[in-house]
Amino acid sequence: EAGVVQSPRYKIIEKKQPVAFWCNPISGHNTLYWYRQNLGQGPELLIRYENEEAVDDSQLPKDRFSAERLKGVDSTLKIQPAELGDSAVYLCASSLGLAGTYEQYFGPGTRLTVT
Amino acid sequence: AQKVTQAQTEISVVEKEDVTLDCVYETRDTTYYLFWYKQPPSGELVFLIRRNSFDEQNEISGRYSWNFQKSTSSFNFTITASQVVDSAVYFCALFSLNRDDKIIFGKGTRLHILP
């Protein structure tokens, strides 16, 4: 069974440029998460989807970040415009249901460097 | 407030030694789950174990063992006879059933196993 797929793996952009990350969850997983992991820190949740619906986006900086999960499968996370402080690893994860009950499977992440 | 503390930022041991990674958590909820994840250099977080708050039995899986003690709010992880492949960053995490579906991660402990 294929795991969570993310692309690109690495991205270097100049500040004020836009950037997008793509995630394909494990087939059949209704719940999809986007996390940001700063250097030396644990992952922090940005947004959680249940199918197409964003059910928790309280930590998403909505002035510059946006996300979508059309058709309840793939998801895209966008930053526009990027700032220096956005440099981090962006992780996507998926699960069958509630994270406490079901295991979350993580993708390899996209390492973003903003110069 | 919910919090996970991994006081050990970095640990180095020689191969075949035993090593214990500490995790202390805070939550007011009575129903919660605790997790350990491994993050090798490739970047993906790999699920190791989930424990619910009603099950204080220690668990052993091969060279890995976990000691859950509610009295001290700790969920420590021991690797016996460590191997170089165990080198990674290890995260402890907390999920409370009565909160938003959000896993709170500690800052991680970077483990170096020296040959």
Short mmCIF file of C-alpha atoms in Angstrom, two decimals:
data_model
loop_
_atom_site.label_atom_id
_atom_site.label_comp_id
_atom_site.label_asym_id
_atom_site.label_seq_id
_atom_site.Cartn_x
_atom_site.Cartn_y
_atom_site.Cartn_z
CA GLU A 1 0.00 0.00 0.00
CA ALA A 2 1.35 3.41 -0.95
CA GLY A 3 2.00 5.85 1.86
CA VAL A 4 1.25 9.55 2.04
CA VAL A 5 2.81 11.28 -0.93
CA GLN A 6 4.00 14.86 -0.85
CA SER A 7 5.58 17.08 -3.44
CA PRO A 8 7.84 18.80 -3.90
CA ARG A 9 10.31 17.47 -1.33
CA TYR A 10 12.29 20.68 -1.33
CA LYS A 11 11.48 24.24 -2.35
CA ILE A 12 13.57 27.38 -2.24
CA ILE A 13 11.88 30.69 -2.97
CA GLU A 14 12.47 34.35 -2.38
CA LYS A 15 10.31 36.18 0.11
CA LYS A 16 7.06 37.60 -1.21
CA GLN A 17 6.81 34.79 -3.76
CA PRO A 18 3.93 32.32 -3.70
CA VAL A 19 4.42 28.61 -3.08
CA ALA A 20 2.18 25.54 -3.07
CA PHE A 21 2.54 22.09 -1.57
CA TRP A 22 0.63 19.03 -2.64
CA CYS A 23 -0.42 15.98 -0.64
CA ASN A 24 -1.98 12.70 -1.68
CA PRO A 25 -3.19 10.77 1.39
CA ILE A 26 -3.49 7.05 1.78
CA SER A 27 -6.47 5.70 -0.13
CA GLY A 28 -9.58 5.58 2.01
CA HIS A 29 -8.32 7.97 4.66
CA ASN A 30 -10.99 10.58 5.25
CA THR A 31 -8.97 12.70 7.64
CA LEU A 32 -6.09 14.79 6.36
CA TYR A 33 -3.76 17.04 8.33
CA TRP A 34 -1.25 19.70 7.46
CA TYR A 35 1.47 20.35 10.02
CA ARG A 36 4.36 22.79 10.14
CA GLN A 37 7.59 21.69 11.78
CA ASN A 38 10.10 24.37 12.63
CA LEU A 39 13.73 23.43 13.16
CA GLY A 40 14.22 21.69 16.49
CA GLN A 41 10.52 21.57 17.24
CA GLY A 42 7.70 19.09 17.04
CA PRO A 43 5.02 19.35 14.36
CA GLU A 44 2.24 21.89 14.92
CA LEU A 45 -1.17 21.44 13.34
CA LEU A 46 -2.16 23.99 10.73
CA ILE A 47 -5.41 22.53 9.44
CA ARG A 48 -7.42 19.32 9.58
CA TYR A 49 -9.89 18.07 6.98
CA GLU A 50 -12.67 15.57 7.35
CA ASN A 51 -13.35 14.69 3.71
CA GLU A 52 -13.72 18.06 1.96
CA GLU A 53 -14.50 20.03 5.10
CA ALA A 54 -11.87 21.98 7.03
CA VAL A 55 -12.93 21.22 10.61
CA ASP A 56 -10.00 22.83 12.41
CA ASP A 57 -8.07 25.68 10.84
CA SER A 58 -7.57 27.72 13.99
CA GLN A 59 -3.79 27.62 13.66
CA LEU A 60 -3.68 28.53 9.98
CA PRO A 61 -2.44 32.12 9.37
CA LYS A 62 -5.31 33.02 7.12
CA ASP A 63 -3.87 36.26 5.85
CA ARG A 64 -1.29 34.40 3.78
CA PHE A 65 -2.05 30.68 4.03
CA SER A 66 -4.83 28.83 2.28
CA ALA A 67 -5.66 25.19 1.79
CA GLU A 68 -8.12 23.13 -0.14
CA ARG A 69 -9.11 19.52 -0.43
CA LEU A 70 -11.26 19.17 -3.48
CA LYS A 71 -13.22 15.92 -3.80
CA GLY A 72 -11.98 14.90 -0.37
CA VAL A 73 -8.78 13.29 -1.61
CA ASP A 74 -5.71 15.33 -2.57
CA SER A 75 -4.95 18.55 -0.79
CA THR A 76 -2.97 21.67 -1.57
CA LEU A 77 -1.50 24.12 0.92
CA LYS A 78 -0.55 27.55 -0.40
CA ILE A 79 1.40 30.46 0.99
CA GLN A 80 1.12 33.85 -0.65
CA PRO A 81 3.22 35.84 -0.14
CA ALA A 82 5.91 33.84 1.67
CA GLU A 83 7.89 35.39 4.51
CA LEU A 84 11.28 34.48 5.92
CA GLY A 85 9.62 33.00 9.01
CA ASP A 86 7.73 30.49 6.87
CA SER A 87 10.91 28.46 6.36
CA ALA A 88 10.05 25.06 7.84
CA VAL A 89 9.09 21.52 6.93
CA TYR A 90 5.44 21.14 5.97
CA LEU A 91 4.11 17.70 6.78
CA CYS A 92 0.94 16.08 5.55
CA ALA A 93 -0.65 13.21 7.43
CA SER A 94 -3.77 11.13 6.99
CA SER A 95 -5.82 8.76 9.09
CA LEU A 96 -9.02 6.73 8.90
CA GLY A 97 -10.60 8.88 11.59
CA LEU A 98 -9.95 10.62 14.87
CA ALA A 99 -6.25 10.87 15.55
CA GLY A 100 -6.57 9.47 19.03
CA THR A 101 -8.30 6.34 17.88
CA TYR A 102 -6.62 5.80 14.55
CA GLU A 103 -2.97 5.97 13.64
CA GLN A 104 -1.78 8.99 11.69
CA TYR A 105 0.45 8.25 8.74
CA PHE A 106 2.88 10.99 7.80
CA GLY A 107 4.39 11.89 4.48
CA PRO A 108 8.08 12.80 4.06
CA GLY A 109 7.34 16.51 4.15
CA THR A 110 8.27 19.49 2.01
CA ARG A 111 11.24 21.48 3.23
CA LEU A 112 10.64 25.14 2.42
CA THR A 113 13.43 27.68 2.49
CA VAL A 114 12.49 31.33 2.06
CA THR A 115 15.43 33.63 1.24
CA ALA B 1 -3.46 23.61 29.32
CA GLN B 2 -2.06 20.66 27.49
CA LYS B 3 1.65 20.27 27.22
CA VAL B 4 4.30 17.68 26.44
CA THR B 5 7.81 18.12 27.77
CA GLN B 6 10.81 16.21 26.51
CA ALA B 7 13.57 17.62 28.65
CA GLN B 8 16.38 15.77 26.87
CA THR B 9 17.22 17.72 23.73
CA GLU B 10 19.98 15.40 22.57
CA ILE B 11 21.40 12.08 23.80
CA SER B 12 24.42 10.13 22.62
CA VAL B 13 25.12 6.55 23.61
CA VAL B 14 27.42 3.86 22.35
CA GLU B 15 25.87 1.02 20.39
CA LYS B 16 24.46 -1.81 22.51
CA GLU B 17 23.85 0.44 25.49
CA ASP B 18 20.33 0.90 26.82
CA VAL B 19 18.82 4.38 26.62
CA THR B 20 15.66 5.93 28.07
CA LEU B 21 13.89 8.90 26.56
CA ASP B 22 11.78 10.88 29.00
CA CYS B 23 8.33 12.33 28.37
CA VAL B 24 6.21 14.29 30.84
CA TYR B 25 2.74 15.47 29.91
CA GLU B 26 0.08 17.81 31.27
CA THR B 27 -3.64 17.55 30.73
CA ARG B 28 -6.78 18.06 32.78
CA ASP B 29 -8.73 15.49 30.79
CA THR B 30 -9.28 12.02 32.14
CA THR B 31 -9.41 10.39 28.72
CA TYR B 32 -6.35 10.89 26.60
CA TYR B 33 -3.86 9.10 24.41
CA LEU B 34 -0.10 9.21 24.41
CA PHE B 35 2.12 8.47 21.43
CA TRP B 36 5.72 8.03 20.48
CA TYR B 37 6.94 8.73 16.96
CA LYS B 38 10.35 8.26 15.37
CA GLN B 39 11.63 10.73 12.78
CA PRO B 40 14.66 9.38 10.91
CA PRO B 41 16.76 11.63 8.65
CA SER B 42 14.38 10.90 5.77
CA GLY B 43 11.83 13.10 7.51
CA GLU B 44 8.75 10.91 7.84
CA LEU B 45 7.33 10.47 11.29
CA VAL B 46 6.95 6.79 12.02
CA PHE B 47 4.33 5.71 14.54
CA LEU B 48 5.73 3.57 17.36
CA ILE B 49 3.02 3.26 19.98
CA ARG B 50 -0.32 4.61 21.20
CA ARG B 51 -1.44 4.27 24.81
CA ASN B 52 -4.78 5.31 26.29
CA SER B 53 -5.07 6.82 29.74
CA PHE B 54 -6.89 3.81 31.17
CA ASP B 55 -4.20 1.33 30.32
CA GLU B 56 -1.14 1.70 32.51
CA GLN B 57 0.38 -1.62 31.60
CA ASN B 58 3.92 -1.34 30.40
CA GLU B 59 4.50 -2.52 26.88
CA ILE B 60 7.42 -4.26 25.25
CA SER B 61 7.98 -4.63 21.53
CA GLY B 62 11.26 -6.23 20.68
CA ARG B 63 14.00 -3.91 21.91
CA TYR B 64 11.51 -1.14 22.66
CA SER B 65 9.61 -0.74 25.90
CA TRP B 66 7.37 1.93 27.32
CA ASN B 67 6.68 2.85 30.95
CA PHE B 68 3.43 4.74 31.51
CA GLN B 69 2.94 6.19 35.00
CA LYS B 70 -0.12 8.37 35.56
CA SER B 71 1.05 9.24 39.08
CA THR B 72 3.99 11.15 37.64
CA SER B 73 2.38 12.01 34.27
CA SER B 74 5.20 10.30 32.46
CA PHE B 75 5.43 8.05 29.45
CA ASN B 76 9.06 7.06 29.07
CA PHE B 77 10.55 5.09 26.21
CA THR B 78 13.48 2.70 26.57
CA ILE B 79 15.57 1.19 23.81
CA THR B 80 17.49 -1.88 24.90
CA ALA B 81 20.73 -2.86 23.19
CA SER B 82 20.64 0.20 20.96
CA GLN B 83 21.68 0.01 17.35
CA VAL B 84 22.97 2.63 14.92
CA VAL B 85 19.66 2.43 13.03
CA ASP B 86 17.93 3.75 16.13
CA SER B 87 19.55 7.14 15.53
CA ALA B 88 16.69 9.58 14.93
CA VAL B 89 14.59 12.26 16.57
CA TYR B 90 11.91 10.82 18.83
CA PHE B 91 8.70 12.68 19.62
CA CYS B 92 6.26 12.11 22.42
CA ALA B 93 2.72 13.38 21.78
CA LEU B 94 -0.60 13.81 23.59
CA PHE B 95 -4.19 13.72 22.33
CA SER B 96 -7.12 14.46 24.63
CA LEU B 97 -10.53 13.12 23.66
CA ASN B 98 -12.47 16.09 24.97
CA ARG B 99 -10.46 18.68 23.10
CA ASP B 100 -10.18 19.48 19.43
CA ASP B 101 -8.84 16.61 17.42
CA LYS B 102 -5.33 17.91 17.82
CA ILE B 103 -2.21 16.04 18.77
CA ILE B 104 0.26 18.07 20.81
CA PHE B 105 3.87 17.12 20.18
CA GLY B 106 6.88 17.60 22.40
CA LYS B 107 10.00 19.22 20.99
CA GLY B 108 11.66 15.89 20.44
CA THR B 109 14.84 14.19 21.61
CA ARG B 110 17.62 13.67 19.10
CA LEU B 111 19.24 10.30 19.72
CA HIS B 112 22.71 9.47 18.41
CA ILE B 113 23.84 5.88 18.57
CA LEU B 114 27.60 5.77 18.16
CA PRO B 115 29.20 2.69 16.58
#
